[in-house]
Each structure stands twice: as C-alpha cells, then as structure tokens.
Amino acid sequence: MIINPASLQLLRLLQITSPALPVGAYSYSEGLEYLCSQKIIQTESDLCNWLRRELQFGFIPNETAIALRAHQAIKSHNISTLIYWNDWLSATREAEEVRLASWQMGQSLMKLWWQLTDRQNPIYTSIHTLLPTTKDNPQGKGCNYAIAFGIVAASLDIDSDNTSLGYIYSWLSNLVSAAVRSVPFGQTTGQQVIFQLSGDMLNSSQLSLHRLDNELEWCGWGASLACANHETQYSRLFRS
C-alpha cells in the first residue's frame, strides 16, 4: 500500500490536537472559569471578544512561536537551543498554576510520545532531561507543553505551518470547552465560537510563524490576573 505523506501528516496532526489526547488539558481553563464566575464572560459575544484579543495580543502567539522554535531545534539537532527556550518559557509564566499546568501537560505528552514511537530514535538520547522523570531517567525535569508539542510535531514530520495552526486550534478548543462547562454555554454555541474565530486563528498562526526573538512580547495582563485569582477561588472545576 502506498501511503500519501501529506495524508499521514494530517492524521498525526489530528491525533496530537485531539481532545482525546491523554495530557490532561481538560483540567485547565487558564483563568477562564474565574472570568465566568465574575460575570465578565456571560455571553457568546463576551467569549469571542476575550478569545479574539488573546489570539492577537495575549500569550498564545508567543507560546506557539516557542513551539516552532522547539520544532526547528529538533530538525536541526540543536538541543542547547531547545533547553534554552524551555527554561525561557518556564520563567515567563506569571501564575504558579499555569506553569505547573504547562509542565504537567508537557510531561504527559512526552511520555505518550515515548510510548508511541521508536525508542531507538536518536532524539531520545539527546533530550533525556526533558523526558518524564522515571526510574530509568532520574534526571528528567519540567518540560513545557509548547516545547513538547514542537518536539513531537517535528519527530512526526509535521511541517511548521501545521504545527503552528494545530497548537493554536488545540488551545482555543480547550478554552471553549472550559467555557461551555463554566457558564454553561451549549455545545452548539461552543462550536459557533470556534467557527467565528477561524480567521483569528489563521492570523495568530501567521504572527507566530514570523515573530522574531526580540518580538516575543504580549499584553495579556487580564489573563494573568484571572489566572492568579483563580488559584484562590473558593469553588472551581478546573485546576488553573
């Protein structure tokens, strides 16, 4: 049987962006639950406006740009650059729970990648410090989800454009799912929001693809405050 490389790439992309991926993304709302509880987000329009601003000015274009740097580092076998951007990303997460969520999801994805792919791949020996801490790998440390996503996408031969768009879509669909459970919105409303923001996702992906190192900046203080307040919220469904 002849396998079309483009079709295989699409299948791999769909798998690593699926809500069924066992990385625990459903446990996190990035402060969205707090915004819903404070009635800052109550309607479909509120949710669209919040997510649209985050796609343009928030942290997600930077995070996607870091995933792309991890992708390129794996392709060029530049492990020191990979570790640098992982440390950079850890240092720039303002809220503790957001940082811990990124590490937990990253380690879960790395563990899954370890179990799904060829363990003789030379990438494994190069990035052992970013793999989950186990009996066989006691030196493992926190690997951010964006870094893990870039590593996995590169190892699966997913190109940069699809890596960028896939990461952003995965982020958006998870937050819409959190909003559906927090307000609650209906499932149809959630799908309408994702549909309406298609152009914004494409624009955010292009921002990420062309963002230079000295352009890694954002104006997401509202999301940062929401995440910090969510940590002490009396009753909550999500961990961040």
Tab-separated table of N, CA, C and O in Angstrom, residues 34-115:
chain	number	residue	atom	x	y	z
A	34	TYR	N	-12.637	31.670	36.280
A	34	TYR	CA	-12.754	32.847	37.159
A	34	TYR	C	-13.505	33.968	36.448
A	34	TYR	O	-14.379	34.619	37.040
A	35	LEU	N	-13.198	34.209	35.194
A	35	LEU	CA	-13.869	35.260	34.428
A	35	LEU	C	-15.360	34.979	34.305
A	35	LEU	O	-16.181	35.900	34.391
A	36	CYS	N	-15.714	33.714	34.135
A	36	CYS	CA	-17.135	33.350	34.059
A	36	CYS	C	-17.816	33.536	35.416
A	36	CYS	O	-18.944	34.032	35.490
A	37	SER	N	-17.118	33.156	36.485
A	37	SER	CA	-17.712	33.280	37.826
A	37	SER	C	-17.911	34.739	38.210
A	37	SER	O	-18.818	35.073	38.980
A	38	GLN	N	-17.067	35.634	37.689
A	38	GLN	CA	-17.185	37.069	37.968
A	38	GLN	C	-18.098	37.782	36.974
A	38	GLN	O	-18.216	39.011	37.016
A	39	LYS	N	-18.727	36.999	36.096
A	39	LYS	CA	-19.663	37.506	35.095
A	39	LYS	C	-19.012	38.471	34.102
A	39	LYS	O	-19.686	39.308	33.496
A	40	ILE	N	-17.697	38.352	33.945
A	40	ILE	CA	-17.004	39.104	32.905
A	40	ILE	C	-17.283	38.457	31.549
A	40	ILE	O	-17.409	39.134	30.532
A	41	ILE	N	-17.382	37.133	31.552
A	41	ILE	CA	-17.781	36.392	30.358
A	41	ILE	C	-19.123	35.729	30.657
A	41	ILE	O	-19.209	34.843	31.513
A	42	GLN	N	-20.171	36.190	29.977
A	42	GLN	CA	-21.518	35.647	30.183
A	42	GLN	C	-22.195	35.232	28.883
A	42	GLN	O	-23.099	34.404	28.893
A	43	THR	N	-21.764	35.819	27.792
A	43	THR	CA	-22.438	35.573	26.518
A	43	THR	C	-21.450	35.063	25.470
A	43	THR	O	-20.227	35.122	25.648
A	44	GLU	N	-22.001	34.601	24.377
A	44	GLU	CA	-21.174	34.154	23.257
A	44	GLU	C	-20.281	35.293	22.767
A	44	GLU	O	-19.095	35.090	22.467
A	45	SER	N	-20.832	36.505	22.719
A	45	SER	CA	-20.068	37.657	22.280
A	45	SER	C	-18.912	37.954	23.236
A	45	SER	O	-17.792	38.270	22.793
A	46	ASP	N	-19.171	37.854	24.546
A	46	ASP	CA	-18.113	38.069	25.540
A	46	ASP	C	-16.959	37.089	25.312
A	46	ASP	O	-15.787	37.472	25.345
A	47	LEU	N	-17.307	35.833	25.120
A	47	LEU	CA	-16.286	34.797	24.933
A	47	LEU	C	-15.488	35.034	23.655
A	47	LEU	O	-14.255	34.941	23.655
A	48	CYS	N	-16.176	35.354	22.575
A	48	CYS	CA	-15.497	35.616	21.304
A	48	CYS	C	-14.525	36.781	21.436
A	48	CYS	O	-13.386	36.718	20.971
A	49	ASN	N	-14.983	37.859	22.073
A	49	ASN	CA	-14.137	39.042	22.201
A	49	ASN	C	-12.902	38.751	23.046
A	49	ASN	O	-11.795	39.206	22.732
A	50	TRP	N	-13.091	38.005	24.147
A	50	TRP	CA	-11.955	37.679	25.011
A	50	TRP	C	-10.926	36.821	24.260
A	50	TRP	O	-9.731	37.117	24.280
A	51	LEU	N	-11.404	35.781	23.610
A	51	LEU	CA	-10.502	34.876	22.904
A	51	LEU	C	-9.837	35.565	21.712
A	51	LEU	O	-8.667	35.323	21.415
A	52	ARG	N	-10.573	36.442	21.042
A	52	ARG	CA	-10.001	37.167	19.898
A	52	ARG	C	-8.847	38.054	20.353
A	52	ARG	O	-7.794	38.110	19.701
A	53	ARG	N	-9.005	38.733	21.477
A	53	ARG	CA	-7.918	39.575	21.994
A	53	ARG	C	-6.713	38.732	22.400
A	53	ARG	O	-5.561	39.122	22.180
A	54	GLU	N	-6.977	37.576	23.013
A	54	GLU	CA	-5.873	36.700	23.406
A	54	GLU	C	-5.114	36.181	22.187
A	54	GLU	O	-3.882	36.075	22.200
A	55	LEU	N	-5.852	35.872	21.127
A	55	LEU	CA	-5.205	35.384	19.904
A	55	LEU	C	-4.313	36.448	19.265
A	55	LEU	O	-3.307	36.134	18.638
A	56	GLN	N	-4.683	37.714	19.449
A	56	GLN	CA	-3.913	38.789	18.835
A	56	GLN	C	-2.842	39.359	19.761
A	56	GLN	O	-1.698	39.578	19.348
A	57	PHE	N	-3.219	39.593	21.033
A	57	PHE	CA	-2.315	40.311	21.936
A	57	PHE	C	-1.823	39.478	23.121
A	57	PHE	O	-0.919	39.911	23.835
A	58	GLY	N	-2.430	38.326	23.360
A	58	GLY	CA	-2.115	37.545	24.539
A	58	GLY	C	-0.867	36.695	24.389
A	58	GLY	O	-0.055	36.883	23.472
A	59	PHE	N	-0.744	35.717	25.287
A	59	PHE	CA	0.471	34.912	25.336
A	59	PHE	C	0.514	33.827	24.266
A	59	PHE	O	1.591	33.352	23.916
A	60	ILE	N	-0.643	33.448	23.716
A	60	ILE	CA	-0.683	32.286	22.835
A	60	ILE	C	0.161	32.436	21.568
A	60	ILE	O	0.818	31.464	21.153
A	61	PRO	N	0.249	33.605	20.909
A	61	PRO	CA	1.158	33.688	19.753
A	61	PRO	C	2.617	33.455	20.143
A	61	PRO	O	3.376	32.831	19.396
A	62	ASN	N	3.006	33.947	21.343
A	62	ASN	CA	4.367	33.695	21.824
A	62	ASN	C	4.585	32.218	22.112
A	62	ASN	O	5.617	31.648	21.764
A	63	GLU	N	3.619	31.608	22.786
A	63	GLU	CA	3.748	30.196	23.141
A	63	GLU	C	3.862	29.341	21.876
A	63	GLU	O	4.653	28.390	21.821
A	64	THR	N	3.080	29.687	20.875
A	64	THR	CA	3.159	28.968	19.601
A	64	THR	C	4.504	29.200	18.932
A	64	THR	O	5.084	28.278	18.339
A	65	ALA	N	5.016	30.431	19.021
A	65	ALA	CA	6.338	30.729	18.462
A	65	ALA	C	7.419	29.890	19.143
A	65	ALA	O	8.375	29.455	18.493
A	66	ILE	N	7.263	29.646	20.442
A	66	ILE	CA	8.221	28.808	21.168
A	66	ILE	C	8.099	27.354	20.705
A	66	ILE	O	9.103	26.648	20.552
A	67	ALA	N	6.874	26.888	20.470
A	67	ALA	CA	6.685	25.533	19.940
A	67	ALA	C	7.396	25.389	18.599
A	67	ALA	O	8.009	24.353	18.308
A	68	LEU	N	7.336	26.433	17.781
A	68	LEU	CA	8.014	26.408	16.485
A	68	LEU	C	9.531	26.408	16.645
A	68	LEU	O	10.244	25.782	15.858
A	69	ARG	N	10.036	27.097	17.654
A	69	ARG	CA	11.472	27.080	17.909
A	69	ARG	C	11.925	25.691	18.367
A	69	ARG	O	13.018	25.239	18.003
A	70	ALA	N	11.088	25.022	19.162
A	70	ALA	CA	11.395	23.647	19.558
A	70	ALA	C	11.372	22.735	18.339
A	70	ALA	O	12.224	21.848	18.184
A	71	HIS	N	10.407	22.950	17.465
A	71	HIS	CA	10.288	22.185	16.221
A	71	HIS	C	11.562	22.326	15.392
A	71	HIS	O	12.142	21.329	14.940
A	72	GLN	N	12.025	23.568	15.222
A	72	GLN	CA	13.223	23.819	14.428
A	72	GLN	C	14.468	23.255	15.110
A	72	GLN	O	15.380	22.741	14.447
A	73	ALA	N	14.517	23.354	16.448
A	73	ALA	CA	15.673	22.837	17.188
A	73	ALA	C	15.819	21.330	16.993
A	73	ALA	O	16.931	20.809	16.866
A	74	ILE	N	14.701	20.618	16.971
A	74	ILE	CA	14.749	19.171	16.746
A	74	ILE	C	15.192	18.884	15.311
A	74	ILE	O	16.029	18.005	15.067
A	75	LYS	N	14.663	19.628	14.367
A	75	LYS	CA	15.025	19.415	12.961
A	75	LYS	C	16.511	19.669	12.714
A	75	LYS	O	17.134	19.017	11.872
A	76	SER	N	17.084	20.631	13.458
A	76	SER	CA	18.492	20.984	13.261
A	76	SER	C	19.403	20.348	14.308
A	76	SER	O	20.595	20.642	14.345
A	77	HIS	N	18.822	19.505	15.179
A	77	HIS	CA	19.568	18.810	16.232
A	77	HIS	C	20.299	19.790	17.165
A	77	HIS	O	21.409	19.532	17.616
A	78	ASN	N	19.643	20.911	17.448
A	78	ASN	CA	20.216	21.939	18.317
A	78	ASN	C	19.576	21.832	19.699
A	78	ASN	O	18.623	22.550	20.022
A	79	ILE	N	20.085	20.937	20.515
A	79	ILE	CA	19.457	20.641	21.799
A	79	ILE	C	19.658	21.770	22.802
A	79	ILE	O	18.779	22.030	23.639
A	80	SER	N	20.785	22.463	22.739
A	80	SER	CA	21.016	23.570	23.671
A	80	SER	C	19.978	24.675	23.468
A	80	SER	O	19.498	25.275	24.432
A	81	THR	N	19.605	24.928	22.207
A	81	THR	CA	18.557	25.914	21.929
A	81	THR	C	17.216	25.442	22.457
A	81	THR	O	16.433	26.221	23.018
A	82	LEU	N	16.942	24.171	22.317
A	82	LEU	CA	15.705	23.590	22.835
A	82	LEU	C	15.590	23.795	24.343
A	82	LEU	O	14.551	24.239	24.860
A	83	ILE	N	16.649	23.509	25.059
A	83	ILE	CA	16.648	23.653	26.518
A	83	ILE	C	16.540	25.129	26.909
A	83	ILE	O	15.844	25.476	27.873
A	84	TYR	N	17.198	26.000	26.148
A	84	TYR	CA	17.111	27.441	26.425
A	84	TYR	C	15.663	27.932	26.376
A	84	TYR	O	15.191	28.637	27.279
A	85	TRP	N	14.951	27.553	25.307
A	85	TRP	CA	13.571	28.035	25.162
A	85	TRP	C	12.637	27.379	26.173
A	85	TRP	O	11.652	27.999	26.593
A	86	ASN	N	12.937	26.179	26.584
A	86	ASN	CA	12.130	25.565	27.641
A	86	ASN	C	12.296	26.346	28.945
A	86	ASN	O	11.315	26.637	29.643
A	87	ASP	N	13.520	26.700	29.283
A	87	ASP	CA	13.766	27.485	30.501
A	87	ASP	C	13.157	28.878	30.381
A	87	ASP	O	12.599	29.412	31.351
A	88	TRP	N	13.255	29.472	29.190
A	88	TRP	CA	12.676	30.801	28.961
A	88	TRP	C	11.172	30.776	29.187
A	88	TRP	O	10.614	31.659	29.842
A	89	LEU	N	10.526	29.759	28.646
A	89	LEU	CA	9.079	29.666	28.766
A	89	LEU	C	8.660	29.459	30.223
A	89	LEU	O	7.687	30.064	30.692
A	90	SER	N	9.393	28.637	30.960
A	90	SER	CA	9.080	28.431	32.381
A	90	SER	C	9.183	29.736	33.155
A	90	SER	O	8.366	30.021	34.038
A	91	ALA	N	10.190	30.547	32.837
A	91	ALA	CA	10.438	31.789	33.567
A	91	ALA	C	9.410	32.871	33.271
A	91	ALA	O	9.248	33.807	34.063
A	92	THR	N	8.703	32.752	32.144
A	92	THR	CA	7.773	33.812	31.758
A	92	THR	C	6.323	33.513	32.127
A	92	THR	O	5.434	34.300	31.790
A	93	ARG	N	6.066	32.415	32.816
A	93	ARG	CA	4.696	32.125	33.244
A	93	ARG	C	4.444	32.810	34.577
A	93	ARG	O	5.071	32.483	35.578
A	94	GLU	N	3.522	33.768	34.600
A	94	GLU	CA	3.333	34.607	35.775
A	94	GLU	C	2.702	33.869	36.959
A	94	GLU	O	3.091	34.077	38.109
A	95	ALA	N	1.721	33.036	36.675
A	95	ALA	CA	0.998	32.344	37.739
A	95	ALA	C	1.555	30.939	37.939
A	95	ALA	O	1.856	30.232	36.976
A	96	GLU	N	1.696	30.537	39.194
A	96	GLU	CA	2.289	29.236	39.504
A	96	GLU	C	1.504	28.092	38.877
A	96	GLU	O	2.091	27.168	38.311
A	97	GLU	N	0.175	28.140	38.986
A	97	GLU	CA	-0.622	27.026	38.478
A	97	GLU	C	-0.526	26.914	36.957
A	97	GLU	O	-0.606	25.820	36.414
A	98	VAL	N	-0.366	28.036	36.278
A	98	VAL	CA	-0.210	27.998	34.818
A	98	VAL	C	1.105	27.314	34.454
A	98	VAL	O	1.174	26.506	33.520
A	99	ARG	N	2.153	27.631	35.199
A	99	ARG	CA	3.455	26.994	34.951
A	99	ARG	C	3.387	25.492	35.234
A	99	ARG	O	3.866	24.670	34.442
A	100	LEU	N	2.763	25.132	36.345
A	100	LEU	CA	2.646	23.718	36.684
A	100	LEU	C	1.781	22.972	35.668
A	100	LEU	O	2.060	21.819	35.336
A	101	ALA	N	0.735	23.633	35.171
A	101	ALA	CA	-0.116	23.013	34.149
A	101	ALA	C	0.682	22.754	32.877
A	101	ALA	O	0.573	21.690	32.259
A	102	SER	N	1.511	23.734	32.493
A	102	SER	CA	2.336	23.573	31.295
A	102	SER	C	3.306	22.411	31.455
A	102	SER	O	3.495	21.614	30.531
A	103	TRP	N	3.912	22.287	32.625
A	103	TRP	CA	4.835	21.177	32.883
A	103	TRP	C	4.113	19.830	32.872
A	103	TRP	O	4.592	18.872	32.297
A	104	GLN	N	2.946	19.788	33.540
A	104	GLN	CA	2.227	18.521	33.617
A	104	GLN	C	1.809	18.044	32.231
A	104	GLN	O	1.999	16.873	31.878
A	105	MET	N	1.252	18.950	31.428
A	105	MET	CA	0.821	18.566	30.086
A	105	MET	C	2.010	18.205	29.200
A	105	MET	O	1.953	17.269	28.404
A	106	GLY	N	3.104	18.948	29.364
A	106	GLY	CA	4.294	18.659	28.581
A	106	GLY	C	4.870	17.293	28.901
A	106	GLY	O	5.210	16.520	28.001
A	107	GLN	N	4.963	16.979	30.181
A	107	GLN	CA	5.491	15.682	30.578
A	107	GLN	C	4.570	14.550	30.132
A	107	GLN	O	5.034	13.477	29.739
A	108	SER	N	3.262	14.789	30.182
A	108	SER	CA	2.313	13.760	29.732
A	108	SER	C	2.452	13.503	28.240
A	108	SER	O	2.402	12.349	27.789
A	109	LEU	N	2.644	14.570	27.465
A	109	LEU	CA	2.811	14.393	26.019
A	109	LEU	C	4.132	13.697	25.700
A	109	LEU	O	4.186	12.831	24.818
A	110	MET	N	5.181	14.049	26.425
A	110	MET	CA	6.469	13.396	26.206
A	110	MET	C	6.394	11.904	26.542
A	110	MET	O	6.949	11.062	25.839
A	111	LYS	N	5.678	11.595	27.604
A	111	LYS	CA	5.520	10.187	27.991
A	111	LYS	C	4.756	9.422	26.919
A	111	LYS	O	5.122	8.285	26.565
A	112	LEU	N	3.704	10.036	26.402
A	112	LEU	CA	2.928	9.403	25.340
A	112	LEU	C	3.776	9.204	24.095
A	112	LEU	O	3.750	8.134	23.473
A	113	TRP	N	4.545	10.208	23.715
A	113	TRP	CA	5.432	10.114	22.552
A	113	TRP	C	6.438	8.987	22.731
A	113	TRP	O	6.712	8.226	21.811
A	114	TRP	N	6.958	8.871	23.944
A	114	TRP	CA	7.911	7.792	24.269
A	114	TRP	C	7.280	6.428	24.024
A	114	TRP	O	7.913	5.499	23.555
A	115	GLN	N	5.983	6.297	24.335
A	115	GLN	CA	5.302	5.013	24.222
A	115	GLN	C	4.831	4.717	22.799
A	115	GLN	O	4.656	3.546	22.436
